[in-house]
mmCIF file of C-alpha atoms and ligand atoms in Angstrom:
data_model
loop_
_atom_site.group_PDB
_atom_site.id
_atom_site.type_symbol
_atom_site.label_atom_id
_atom_site.label_comp_id
_atom_site.label_asym_id
_atom_site.label_seq_id
_atom_site.Cartn_x
_atom_site.Cartn_y
_atom_site.Cartn_z
ATOM 1 C CA MET U 1 16.370 -4.155 9.667
ATOM 2 C CA THR U 2 13.360 -5.878 11.762
ATOM 3 C CA THR U 3 11.937 -5.701 14.556
ATOM 4 C CA LYS U 4 11.014 -8.026 17.142
ATOM 5 C CA THR U 5 8.858 -8.389 20.224
ATOM 6 C CA SER U 6 8.422 -10.886 22.863
ATOM 7 C CA ILE U 7 4.501 -10.427 23.531
ATOM 8 C CA SER U 8 2.095 -12.313 21.034
ATOM 9 C CA LYS U 9 -1.187 -10.565 19.908
ATOM 10 C CA ARG U 10 -4.066 -11.299 17.815
ATOM 11 C CA ILE U 11 -4.186 -8.817 14.410
ATOM 12 C CA LEU U 12 -6.800 -8.482 11.871
ATOM 13 C CA VAL U 13 -4.616 -7.879 8.388
ATOM 14 C CA THR U 14 -7.290 -6.528 6.500
ATOM 15 C CA GLY U 15 -6.568 -7.297 2.298
ATOM 16 C CA GLY U 16 -4.046 -9.632 3.953
ATOM 17 C CA ALA U 17 -4.437 -11.864 0.726
ATOM 18 C CA GLY U 18 -2.818 -8.801 -1.231
ATOM 19 C CA PHE U 19 0.779 -7.500 -2.209
ATOM 20 C CA LEU U 20 1.535 -5.585 0.916
ATOM 21 C CA GLY U 21 -0.629 -7.470 3.304
ATOM 22 C CA SER U 22 0.543 -10.886 2.662
ATOM 23 C CA HIS U 23 4.095 -9.665 3.275
ATOM 24 C CA LEU U 24 2.587 -7.740 6.410
ATOM 25 C CA CYS U 25 1.139 -11.074 7.400
ATOM 26 C CA ASP U 26 4.459 -13.446 7.036
ATOM 27 C CA ARG U 27 6.641 -10.672 9.620
ATOM 28 C CA LEU U 28 3.771 -10.529 11.880
ATOM 29 C CA ILE U 29 3.756 -14.572 12.291
ATOM 30 C CA GLU U 30 7.468 -14.544 12.004
ATOM 31 C CA GLN U 31 7.363 -11.678 14.934
ATOM 32 C CA GLY U 32 4.911 -14.467 16.869
ATOM 33 C CA HIS U 33 1.342 -13.278 16.769
ATOM 34 C CA ASP U 34 -2.125 -14.594 15.994
ATOM 35 C CA VAL U 35 -2.941 -13.328 12.045
ATOM 36 C CA LEU U 36 -6.265 -13.048 10.723
ATOM 37 C CA CYS U 37 -6.238 -12.611 6.939
ATOM 38 C CA VAL U 38 -9.370 -11.231 5.795
ATOM 39 C CA ASP U 39 -9.709 -10.844 1.865
ATOM 40 C CA ASN U 40 -12.447 -10.795 -0.529
ATOM 41 C CA PHE U 41 -9.672 -11.762 -2.856
ATOM 42 C CA PHE U 42 -11.024 -9.218 -5.307
ATOM 43 C CA THR U 43 -7.174 -8.022 -6.492
ATOM 44 C CA GLY U 44 -5.798 -10.582 -3.683
ATOM 45 C CA SER U 45 -4.732 -13.798 -3.937
ATOM 46 C CA LYS U 46 -5.121 -17.213 -1.931
ATOM 47 C CA ARG U 47 -1.543 -18.226 -3.136
ATOM 48 C CA ASN U 48 -0.165 -14.745 -1.666
ATOM 49 C CA VAL U 49 -0.567 -16.594 2.011
ATOM 50 C CA ALA U 50 -1.024 -20.183 0.448
ATOM 51 C CA HIS U 51 2.668 -21.035 2.204
ATOM 52 C CA LEU U 52 1.092 -19.726 5.641
ATOM 53 C CA LEU U 53 -2.466 -21.851 5.328
ATOM 54 C CA ASP U 54 -0.826 -24.454 7.468
ATOM 55 C CA HIS U 55 0.363 -22.241 9.941
ATOM 56 C CA PRO U 56 -0.936 -22.817 13.319
ATOM 57 C CA ARG U 57 -1.361 -19.123 14.227
ATOM 58 C CA PHE U 58 -2.898 -18.005 10.344
ATOM 59 C CA GLU U 59 -6.271 -18.176 9.568
ATOM 60 C CA LEU U 60 -7.560 -16.753 6.273
ATOM 61 C CA MET U 61 -11.262 -15.775 6.177
ATOM 62 C CA ARG U 62 -13.003 -14.667 3.475
ATOM 63 C CA HIS U 63 -14.996 -11.428 3.751
ATOM 64 C CA ASP U 64 -15.925 -7.979 1.944
ATOM 65 C CA VAL U 65 -15.057 -5.102 4.454
ATOM 66 C CA THR U 66 -18.064 -2.850 3.519
ATOM 67 C CA PHE U 67 -20.313 -5.537 5.568
ATOM 68 C CA PRO U 68 -19.445 -5.488 9.267
ATOM 69 C CA LEU U 69 -16.838 -7.719 11.127
ATOM 70 C CA TYR U 70 -17.495 -9.644 15.083
ATOM 71 C CA VAL U 71 -14.192 -10.939 15.690
ATOM 72 C CA GLU U 72 -11.889 -10.360 18.949
ATOM 73 C CA VAL U 73 -8.232 -8.723 18.537
ATOM 74 C CA ASP U 74 -5.961 -6.832 19.751
ATOM 75 C CA GLU U 75 -4.356 -4.937 16.929
ATOM 76 C CA ILE U 76 -5.759 -4.036 13.665
ATOM 77 C CA TYR U 77 -3.929 -2.952 10.344
ATOM 78 C CA ASN U 78 -6.616 -1.606 7.633
ATOM 79 C CA LEU U 79 -5.175 -2.619 3.846
ATOM 80 C CA ALA U 80 -8.425 -3.864 2.475
ATOM 81 C CA CYS U 81 -9.221 -1.747 -1.168
ATOM 82 C CA PRO U 82 -7.466 -2.013 -4.488
ATOM 83 C CA ALA U 83 -4.595 -0.055 -5.391
ATOM 84 C CA SER U 84 -3.673 0.481 -8.827
ATOM 85 C CA PRO U 85 -6.239 2.548 -10.985
ATOM 86 C CA VAL U 86 -6.966 -0.370 -13.563
ATOM 87 C CA HIS U 87 -8.430 -1.993 -10.417
ATOM 88 C CA TYR U 88 -10.007 0.434 -8.908
ATOM 89 C CA GLN U 89 -11.413 2.487 -11.731
ATOM 90 C CA TYR U 90 -13.728 -1.257 -12.684
ATOM 91 C CA ASP U 91 -16.209 -0.770 -10.329
ATOM 92 C CA PRO U 92 -15.766 2.838 -8.935
ATOM 93 C CA VAL U 93 -18.801 3.086 -6.370
ATOM 94 C CA GLN U 94 -17.521 -0.755 -4.906
ATOM 95 C CA THR U 95 -13.676 1.196 -4.402
ATOM 96 C CA THR U 96 -15.396 4.468 -2.588
ATOM 97 C CA LYS U 97 -17.871 1.381 -0.150
ATOM 98 C CA THR U 98 -14.590 -0.217 0.092
ATOM 99 C CA SER U 99 -13.251 3.221 1.649
ATOM 100 C CA VAL U 100 -15.413 4.225 3.263
ATOM 101 C CA HIS U 101 -18.026 1.443 4.809
ATOM 102 C CA GLY U 102 -14.903 -0.532 5.260
ATOM 103 C CA ALA U 103 -13.222 2.088 6.942
ATOM 104 C CA ILE U 104 -16.844 2.584 9.323
ATOM 105 C CA ASN U 105 -17.296 -0.962 9.680
ATOM 106 C CA MET U 106 -13.324 -1.997 10.752
ATOM 107 C CA LEU U 107 -13.372 1.626 13.165
ATOM 108 C CA GLY U 108 -16.463 0.117 14.560
ATOM 109 C CA LEU U 109 -14.729 -3.216 15.671
ATOM 110 C CA ALA U 110 -12.031 -1.745 17.183
ATOM 111 C CA LYS U 111 -14.130 1.085 19.385
ATOM 112 C CA ARG U 112 -16.051 -2.420 20.771
ATOM 113 C CA VAL U 113 -12.919 -4.265 21.177
ATOM 114 C CA ARG U 114 -10.931 -0.887 21.812
ATOM 115 C CA ALA U 115 -7.713 -2.086 19.389
ATOM 116 C CA LYS U 116 -5.605 0.061 17.957
ATOM 117 C CA ILE U 117 -5.949 0.724 14.716
ATOM 118 C CA LEU U 118 -3.946 1.436 11.503
ATOM 119 C CA GLN U 119 -5.108 2.394 8.060
ATOM 120 C CA ALA U 120 -3.238 2.215 4.899
ATOM 121 C CA SER U 121 -3.688 5.251 3.201
ATOM 122 C CA THR U 122 -1.846 6.920 0.415
ATOM 123 C CA SER U 123 0.617 9.484 -1.487
ATOM 124 C CA GLU U 124 -3.438 9.616 -3.466
ATOM 125 C CA VAL U 125 -4.646 11.781 -0.766
ATOM 126 C CA TYR U 126 -2.406 14.650 -2.109
ATOM 127 C CA GLY U 127 -3.892 14.777 -5.650
ATOM 128 C CA ASP U 128 -1.585 16.406 -8.316
ATOM 129 C CA PRO U 129 0.654 18.329 -5.350
ATOM 130 C CA GLU U 130 1.828 21.722 -6.128
ATOM 131 C CA VAL U 131 4.179 21.406 -2.779
ATOM 132 C CA HIS U 132 7.646 18.726 -3.474
ATOM 133 C CA PRO U 133 8.374 17.227 -1.798
ATOM 134 C CA GLN U 134 5.128 16.374 0.400
ATOM 135 C CA PRO U 135 4.853 16.599 3.952
ATOM 136 C CA GLU U 136 2.202 15.118 6.121
ATOM 137 C CA SER U 137 0.602 19.143 6.627
ATOM 138 C CA TYR U 138 0.221 19.512 3.322
ATOM 139 C CA TRP U 139 -3.618 19.297 1.984
ATOM 140 C CA GLY U 140 -3.129 18.100 -0.951
ATOM 141 C CA LYS U 141 -5.130 18.985 -4.612
ATOM 142 C CA VAL U 142 -7.585 16.905 -5.098
ATOM 143 C CA ASN U 143 -10.174 16.162 -8.068
ATOM 144 C CA PRO U 144 -13.331 15.266 -7.039
ATOM 145 C CA ILE U 145 -14.899 14.341 -9.602
ATOM 146 C CA GLY U 146 -12.717 12.416 -12.008
ATOM 147 C CA ILE U 147 -12.026 9.368 -12.344
ATOM 148 C CA ARG U 148 -9.079 9.010 -9.510
ATOM 149 C CA SER U 149 -11.258 10.291 -6.836
ATOM 150 C CA CYS U 150 -13.410 7.021 -6.184
ATOM 151 C CA TYR U 151 -9.615 6.105 -5.326
ATOM 152 C CA ASP U 152 -8.260 9.972 -3.131
ATOM 153 C CA GLU U 153 -11.501 10.947 -1.751
ATOM 154 C CA GLY U 154 -12.326 7.221 -0.397
ATOM 155 C CA LYS U 155 -9.046 7.451 0.958
ATOM 156 C CA ARG U 156 -9.069 10.868 2.132
ATOM 157 C CA CYS U 157 -13.208 10.269 3.692
ATOM 158 C CA ALA U 158 -11.648 7.100 5.507
ATOM 159 C CA GLU U 159 -8.593 9.245 6.967
ATOM 160 C CA THR U 160 -11.192 12.570 8.539
ATOM 161 C CA LEU U 161 -13.360 9.235 9.931
ATOM 162 C CA PHE U 162 -10.042 7.882 11.580
ATOM 163 C CA PHE U 163 -9.292 11.192 12.722
ATOM 164 C CA ASP U 164 -13.063 11.360 13.807
ATOM 165 C CA TYR U 165 -13.055 8.142 15.780
ATOM 166 C CA TRP U 166 -10.061 9.329 17.482
ATOM 167 C CA ARG U 167 -11.143 12.594 18.725
ATOM 168 C CA GLN U 168 -14.492 11.236 19.335
ATOM 169 C CA HIS U 169 -14.398 8.059 20.669
ATOM 170 C CA GLN U 170 -10.798 8.855 21.996
ATOM 171 C CA LEU U 171 -10.037 5.272 19.951
ATOM 172 C CA ARG U 172 -6.178 4.417 20.087
ATOM 173 C CA ILE U 173 -5.125 4.849 15.782
ATOM 174 C CA LYS U 174 -2.496 5.815 13.481
ATOM 175 C CA VAL U 175 -3.161 6.703 9.452
ATOM 176 C CA VAL U 176 0.505 5.914 7.337
ATOM 177 C CA ARG U 177 0.297 7.801 3.565
ATOM 178 C CA ILE U 178 2.147 5.015 1.371
ATOM 179 C CA PHE U 179 3.911 6.405 -1.774
ATOM 180 C CA ASN U 180 4.383 4.018 -4.598
ATOM 181 C CA THR U 181 5.688 0.786 -3.551
ATOM 182 C CA TYR U 182 6.881 -2.588 -5.226
ATOM 183 C CA GLY U 183 8.344 -5.558 -5.061
ATOM 184 C CA PRO U 184 7.360 -9.540 -5.135
ATOM 185 C CA ARG U 185 3.431 -10.746 -5.194
ATOM 186 C CA MET U 186 2.405 -7.552 -7.546
ATOM 187 C CA HIS U 187 -0.600 -8.534 -9.784
ATOM 188 C CA PRO U 188 0.742 -8.964 -13.002
ATOM 189 C CA ASN U 189 -1.932 -7.139 -14.792
ATOM 190 C CA ASP U 190 -2.624 -4.135 -12.397
ATOM 191 C CA GLY U 191 -0.714 -2.066 -14.601
ATOM 192 C CA ARG U 192 1.456 0.138 -12.167
ATOM 193 C CA VAL U 193 4.570 1.718 -13.497
ATOM 194 C CA VAL U 194 7.035 -1.006 -12.102
ATOM 195 C CA SER U 195 5.266 -4.828 -13.094
ATOM 196 C CA ASN U 196 4.010 -3.295 -16.407
ATOM 197 C CA PHE U 197 7.702 -2.365 -17.378
ATOM 198 C CA ILE U 198 8.821 -5.607 -15.903
ATOM 199 C CA VAL U 199 6.341 -7.629 -17.552
ATOM 200 C CA GLN U 200 6.568 -6.314 -20.519
ATOM 201 C CA ALA U 201 10.673 -6.329 -20.771
ATOM 202 C CA LEU U 202 10.067 -9.729 -19.550
ATOM 203 C CA ARG U 203 7.745 -11.170 -22.548
ATOM 204 C CA GLY U 204 10.079 -8.764 -25.065
ATOM 205 C CA GLU U 205 7.287 -6.370 -25.330
ATOM 206 C CA PRO U 206 7.529 -2.791 -26.553
ATOM 207 C CA ILE U 207 7.479 -0.957 -22.639
ATOM 208 C CA THR U 208 4.746 1.478 -22.389
ATOM 209 C CA ILE U 209 5.569 4.431 -21.230
ATOM 210 C CA TYR U 210 2.680 7.633 -20.818
ATOM 211 C CA GLY U 211 3.811 11.498 -22.133
ATOM 212 C CA ASP U 212 7.553 12.201 -22.846
ATOM 213 C CA GLY U 213 8.177 9.944 -19.539
ATOM 214 C CA GLN U 214 9.628 12.742 -17.766
ATOM 215 C CA GLN U 215 7.040 12.711 -15.040
ATOM 216 C CA THR U 216 8.818 11.058 -12.071
ATOM 217 C CA ARG U 217 8.002 8.955 -9.026
ATOM 218 C CA SER U 218 9.749 7.832 -6.111
ATOM 219 C CA PHE U 219 9.352 3.760 -5.641
ATOM 220 C CA CYS U 220 9.558 2.068 -1.660
ATOM 221 C CA PHE U 221 10.503 -1.489 -1.610
ATOM 222 C CA ALA U 222 8.069 -3.909 0.548
ATOM 223 C CA ASP U 223 10.303 -5.105 2.717
ATOM 224 C CA ASP U 224 11.053 -1.154 3.953
ATOM 225 C CA LEU U 225 7.960 -0.302 3.537
ATOM 226 C CA ILE U 226 6.355 -3.359 6.132
ATOM 227 C CA GLU U 227 9.112 -2.300 8.548
ATOM 228 C CA ALA U 228 7.559 1.463 8.679
ATOM 229 C CA MET U 229 4.243 0.342 8.865
ATOM 230 C CA ILE U 230 4.870 -2.346 11.859
ATOM 231 C CA ARG U 231 7.078 0.609 14.012
ATOM 232 C CA THR U 232 4.213 2.970 13.853
ATOM 233 C CA MET U 233 2.176 0.408 15.033
ATOM 234 C CA GLY U 234 4.335 0.198 17.791
ATOM 235 C CA THR U 235 4.247 4.280 18.568
ATOM 236 C CA GLY U 236 2.975 5.351 21.376
ATOM 237 C CA ASP U 237 -0.573 5.844 21.799
ATOM 238 C CA ASP U 238 -0.443 10.344 21.866
ATOM 239 C CA PHE U 239 0.880 9.246 18.039
ATOM 240 C CA THR U 240 -2.009 9.463 15.060
ATOM 241 C CA GLY U 241 0.314 10.216 11.909
ATOM 242 C CA PRO U 242 -0.858 10.554 9.695
ATOM 243 C CA ILE U 243 3.017 9.720 8.677
ATOM 244 C CA ASN U 244 4.326 9.439 4.960
ATOM 245 C CA ILE U 245 6.216 6.424 4.154
ATOM 246 C CA GLY U 246 8.617 6.026 1.159
ATOM 247 C CA ASN U 247 11.123 6.615 -0.224
ATOM 248 C CA PRO U 248 12.453 9.831 -1.362
ATOM 249 C CA GLY U 249 14.782 8.619 -4.330
ATOM 250 C CA GLU U 250 13.278 10.445 -7.454
ATOM 251 C CA PHE U 251 13.494 8.808 -10.863
ATOM 252 C CA THR U 252 11.928 9.570 -14.157
ATOM 253 C CA MET U 253 9.993 6.879 -15.915
ATOM 254 C CA LEU U 254 12.383 6.497 -18.892
ATOM 255 C CA GLU U 255 15.538 5.671 -16.279
ATOM 256 C CA LEU U 256 12.835 3.189 -14.498
ATOM 257 C CA ALA U 257 12.298 1.560 -18.523
ATOM 258 C CA LYS U 258 16.126 1.380 -18.974
ATOM 259 C CA LEU U 259 16.994 0.422 -15.321
ATOM 260 C CA VAL U 260 14.480 -2.833 -15.722
ATOM 261 C CA ILE U 261 15.698 -3.530 -19.365
ATOM 262 C CA GLU U 262 19.329 -3.211 -18.577
ATOM 263 C CA LEU U 263 18.040 -6.132 -15.048
ATOM 264 C CA THR U 264 16.472 -8.203 -17.798
ATOM 265 C CA GLY U 265 18.600 -7.811 -20.192
ATOM 266 C CA SER U 266 15.234 -7.740 -21.954
ATOM 267 C CA SER U 267 15.549 -6.421 -25.794
ATOM 268 C CA SER U 268 12.325 -4.399 -25.746
ATOM 269 C CA LYS U 269 11.993 -0.839 -27.227
ATOM 270 C CA LEU U 270 10.561 1.945 -25.487
ATOM 271 C CA LYS U 271 7.086 3.108 -26.775
ATOM 272 C CA PHE U 272 5.049 6.477 -25.538
ATOM 273 C CA MET U 273 1.539 7.052 -25.695
ATOM 274 C CA PRO U 274 -0.632 9.530 -24.349
ATOM 275 C CA LEU U 275 -0.819 10.779 -21.019
ATOM 276 C CA PRO U 276 -4.103 9.451 -18.895
ATOM 277 C CA ALA U 277 -6.587 12.090 -16.808
ATOM 278 C CA ASP U 278 -5.343 13.190 -13.431
ATOM 279 C CA ASP U 279 -1.532 11.696 -13.701
ATOM 280 C CA PRO U 280 0.702 13.329 -11.202
ATOM 281 C CA LYS U 281 3.625 14.751 -13.469
ATOM 282 C CA GLN U 282 5.960 14.195 -9.336
ATOM 283 C CA ARG U 283 5.222 12.540 -6.799
ATOM 284 C CA ARG U 284 7.666 12.164 -3.695
ATOM 285 C CA PRO U 285 7.812 11.722 -0.288
ATOM 286 C CA ASP U 286 9.158 14.234 2.519
ATOM 287 C CA ILE U 287 9.916 11.656 4.944
ATOM 288 C CA ARG U 288 11.250 13.033 8.417
ATOM 289 C CA LEU U 289 8.774 12.906 10.097
ATOM 290 C CA ALA U 290 9.101 8.941 9.579
ATOM 291 C CA GLU U 291 13.057 9.072 10.067
ATOM 292 C CA ALA U 292 12.719 10.905 13.345
ATOM 293 C CA THR U 293 9.298 9.058 14.839
ATOM 294 C CA LEU U 294 10.442 5.376 13.908
ATOM 295 C CA ASN U 295 14.155 5.534 14.049
ATOM 296 C CA TRP U 296 13.473 4.264 10.126
ATOM 297 C CA LYS U 297 14.385 4.774 6.687
ATOM 298 C CA PRO U 298 13.747 2.813 3.243
ATOM 299 C CA GLY U 299 17.329 0.465 2.857
ATOM 300 C CA VAL U 300 16.888 -1.237 -0.573
ATOM 301 C CA PRO U 301 17.833 0.465 -3.182
ATOM 302 C CA LEU U 302 15.797 0.472 -6.411
ATOM 303 C CA ARG U 303 18.393 -1.777 -8.626
ATOM 304 C CA GLU U 304 18.458 -4.720 -5.865
ATOM 305 C CA GLY U 305 14.392 -4.392 -5.245
ATOM 306 C CA LEU U 306 13.833 -4.525 -9.362
ATOM 307 C CA SER U 307 16.085 -7.443 -9.471
ATOM 308 C CA ARG U 308 14.021 -9.111 -6.201
ATOM 309 C CA THR U 309 10.741 -8.225 -8.475
ATOM 310 C CA ILE U 310 12.285 -9.345 -11.850
ATOM 311 C CA GLU U 311 13.264 -12.901 -9.932
ATOM 312 C CA TYR U 312 9.705 -13.398 -8.252
ATOM 313 C CA PHE U 313 8.082 -12.624 -12.506
ATOM 314 C CA ARG U 314 10.307 -14.546 -14.023
ATOM 315 C CA LYS U 315 9.026 -17.433 -11.568
ATOM 316 C CA VAL U 316 5.154 -17.074 -11.653
ATOM 317 C CA ALA U 317 5.587 -16.413 -15.695
ATOM 318 C CA THR U 318 7.256 -19.755 -15.965
ATOM 319 C CA SER U 319 5.088 -21.276 -12.761
HETATM 320 N N1 LIG L 1 1.692 -0.513 -3.228
HETATM 321 C C1 LIG L 1 0.396 0.203 -3.465
HETATM 322 O O1 LIG L 1 1.960 1.279 -3.271
HETATM 323 C C2 LIG L 1 0.598 1.790 -2.135
HETATM 324 C C3 LIG L 1 0.503 3.026 -2.492
HETATM 325 C C4 LIG L 1 -0.468 3.728 -1.319
HETATM 326 C C5 LIG L 1 -1.266 2.618 -0.853
HETATM 327 N N2 LIG L 1 -1.810 1.654 -0.723
HETATM 328 C C6 LIG L 1 -2.886 0.665 0.531
HETATM 329 O O2 LIG L 1 -2.562 -0.020 0.693
HETATM 330 C C7 LIG L 1 -2.943 -1.332 1.171
HETATM 331 C C8 LIG L 1 -2.451 -2.663 0.197
HETATM 332 O O3 LIG L 1 -2.584 -2.538 -1.463
HETATM 333 P P1 LIG L 1 -1.675 -3.423 -2.383
HETATM 334 O O4 LIG L 1 -0.628 -2.419 -3.098
HETATM 335 O O5 LIG L 1 -1.344 -4.956 -1.192
HETATM 336 O O6 LIG L 1 -2.675 -3.588 -3.319
HETATM 337 P P2 LIG L 1 -3.457 -4.740 -3.153
HETATM 338 O O7 LIG L 1 -4.538 -4.570 -4.679
HETATM 339 O O8 LIG L 1 -2.600 -6.341 -3.160
HETATM 340 O O9 LIG L 1 -4.139 -5.180 -1.789
HETATM 341 C C9 LIG L 1 -5.558 -4.723 -1.655
HETATM 342 C C10 LIG L 1 -6.179 -6.008 -0.770
HETATM 343 O O10 LIG L 1 -7.932 -5.902 -0.687
HETATM 344 C C11 LIG L 1 -8.415 -6.560 -0.786
HETATM 345 N N3 LIG L 1 -9.382 -6.006 -1.184
HETATM 346 C C12 LIG L 1 -9.669 -5.312 -1.986
HETATM 347 N N4 LIG L 1 -11.271 -5.045 -2.064
HETATM 348 C C13 LIG L 1 -11.447 -5.628 -0.578
HETATM 349 C C14 LIG L 1 -12.811 -5.709 0.877
HETATM 350 N N5 LIG L 1 -14.106 -5.188 0.025
HETATM 351 N N6 LIG L 1 -13.020 -6.476 1.273
HETATM 352 C C15 LIG L 1 -11.765 -7.019 1.834
HETATM 353 N N7 LIG L 1 -10.863 -7.264 1.395
HETATM 354 C C16 LIG L 1 -11.173 -6.273 -0.025
HETATM 355 C C17 LIG L 1 -7.971 -7.451 -2.277
HETATM 356 O O11 LIG L 1 -8.579 -8.715 -2.570
HETATM 357 C C18 LIG L 1 -6.859 -7.078 -2.221
HETATM 358 O O12 LIG L 1 -6.105 -8.163 -1.433
HETATM 359 C C19 LIG L 1 -4.160 -0.395 0.052
HETATM 360 O O13 LIG L 1 -4.996 -0.032 1.083
HETATM 361 C C20 LIG L 1 -4.041 0.684 -1.499
HETATM 362 O O14 LIG L 1 -4.537 1.512 -0.771
HETATM 363 C C21 LIG L 1 -0.388 0.952 -1.377
#
């Protein structure tokens, strides 16, 4: 299920050398667009877009979005921001700056060139939610001063900026709230649960489970997510979001660990560790708005997505 378009646009993807950004660049190039990929390579890597470097419609620029950018584009996908706790907590001040100054700079650019702009927001704006599953109308329960706040509050502030630019300057905005997404090109050391489990299983190391492993997460495969993101960009100007994108299938950490062990054929054992601060106990998207607005629903089951991700990690480990 892919979207095809006949009109070629100039599209900026910030964070384009990251996990999701690189898949987005692939799809936009496939659709015939000119893609400008901007990244400071904090968590992303040239390797993720190496196969695109010789493409005549692809350009890679090293740039930090906390500084202004002057380019001519028709659409902007703003993905620049470290997404895993290990990386966003490494330099929390820079994380907030990336979300907030990055949003201001990209919105400023969109305003100057009258581009349409999409923000990669996150389910983290819901914090440790009291409502399950989370609809877009839920305002969230976020700790403003905790160790996750640089990311959660940074992303919340970015959403505020998007909506103020929309109200104040009539900018065409789209805000997508992404729930846990996984797939090939995830950073092997980013501490996210899927990459952690796979890497540990492939190395035959114990699989680390925080708490009792009964906390649940939903996992969306990257291809499904990118399709929904591109469809969101294609919605009419009156549609701003926020819109949840994710896979509502809910799995406990124990179930995930067992599936990874089965699919890798690993002999790894489970190792239980204390739960980190502010770790949400349950998170699951309500995607009724996405289903109705985008005529979309995730199609890749966890077992298949995990197999494709494991295949990637095996190749990376042996290359
Ligand atoms: N993967 C998920 O499950 C998930 C969930 C919710 C939201 N998101 C959002 O999607 C976006 C992409 O996430 P990802 O999973 O691909 O993570 P990622 O870390 O692989 O990608 C982020 C990219 O942004 C770049 N970057 C970071 N700071 C930058 C800066 N100041 N200037 C320029 N580039 C910068 C990084 O180098 C990297 O290439 C992020 O905004 C993230 O918050 C992802």
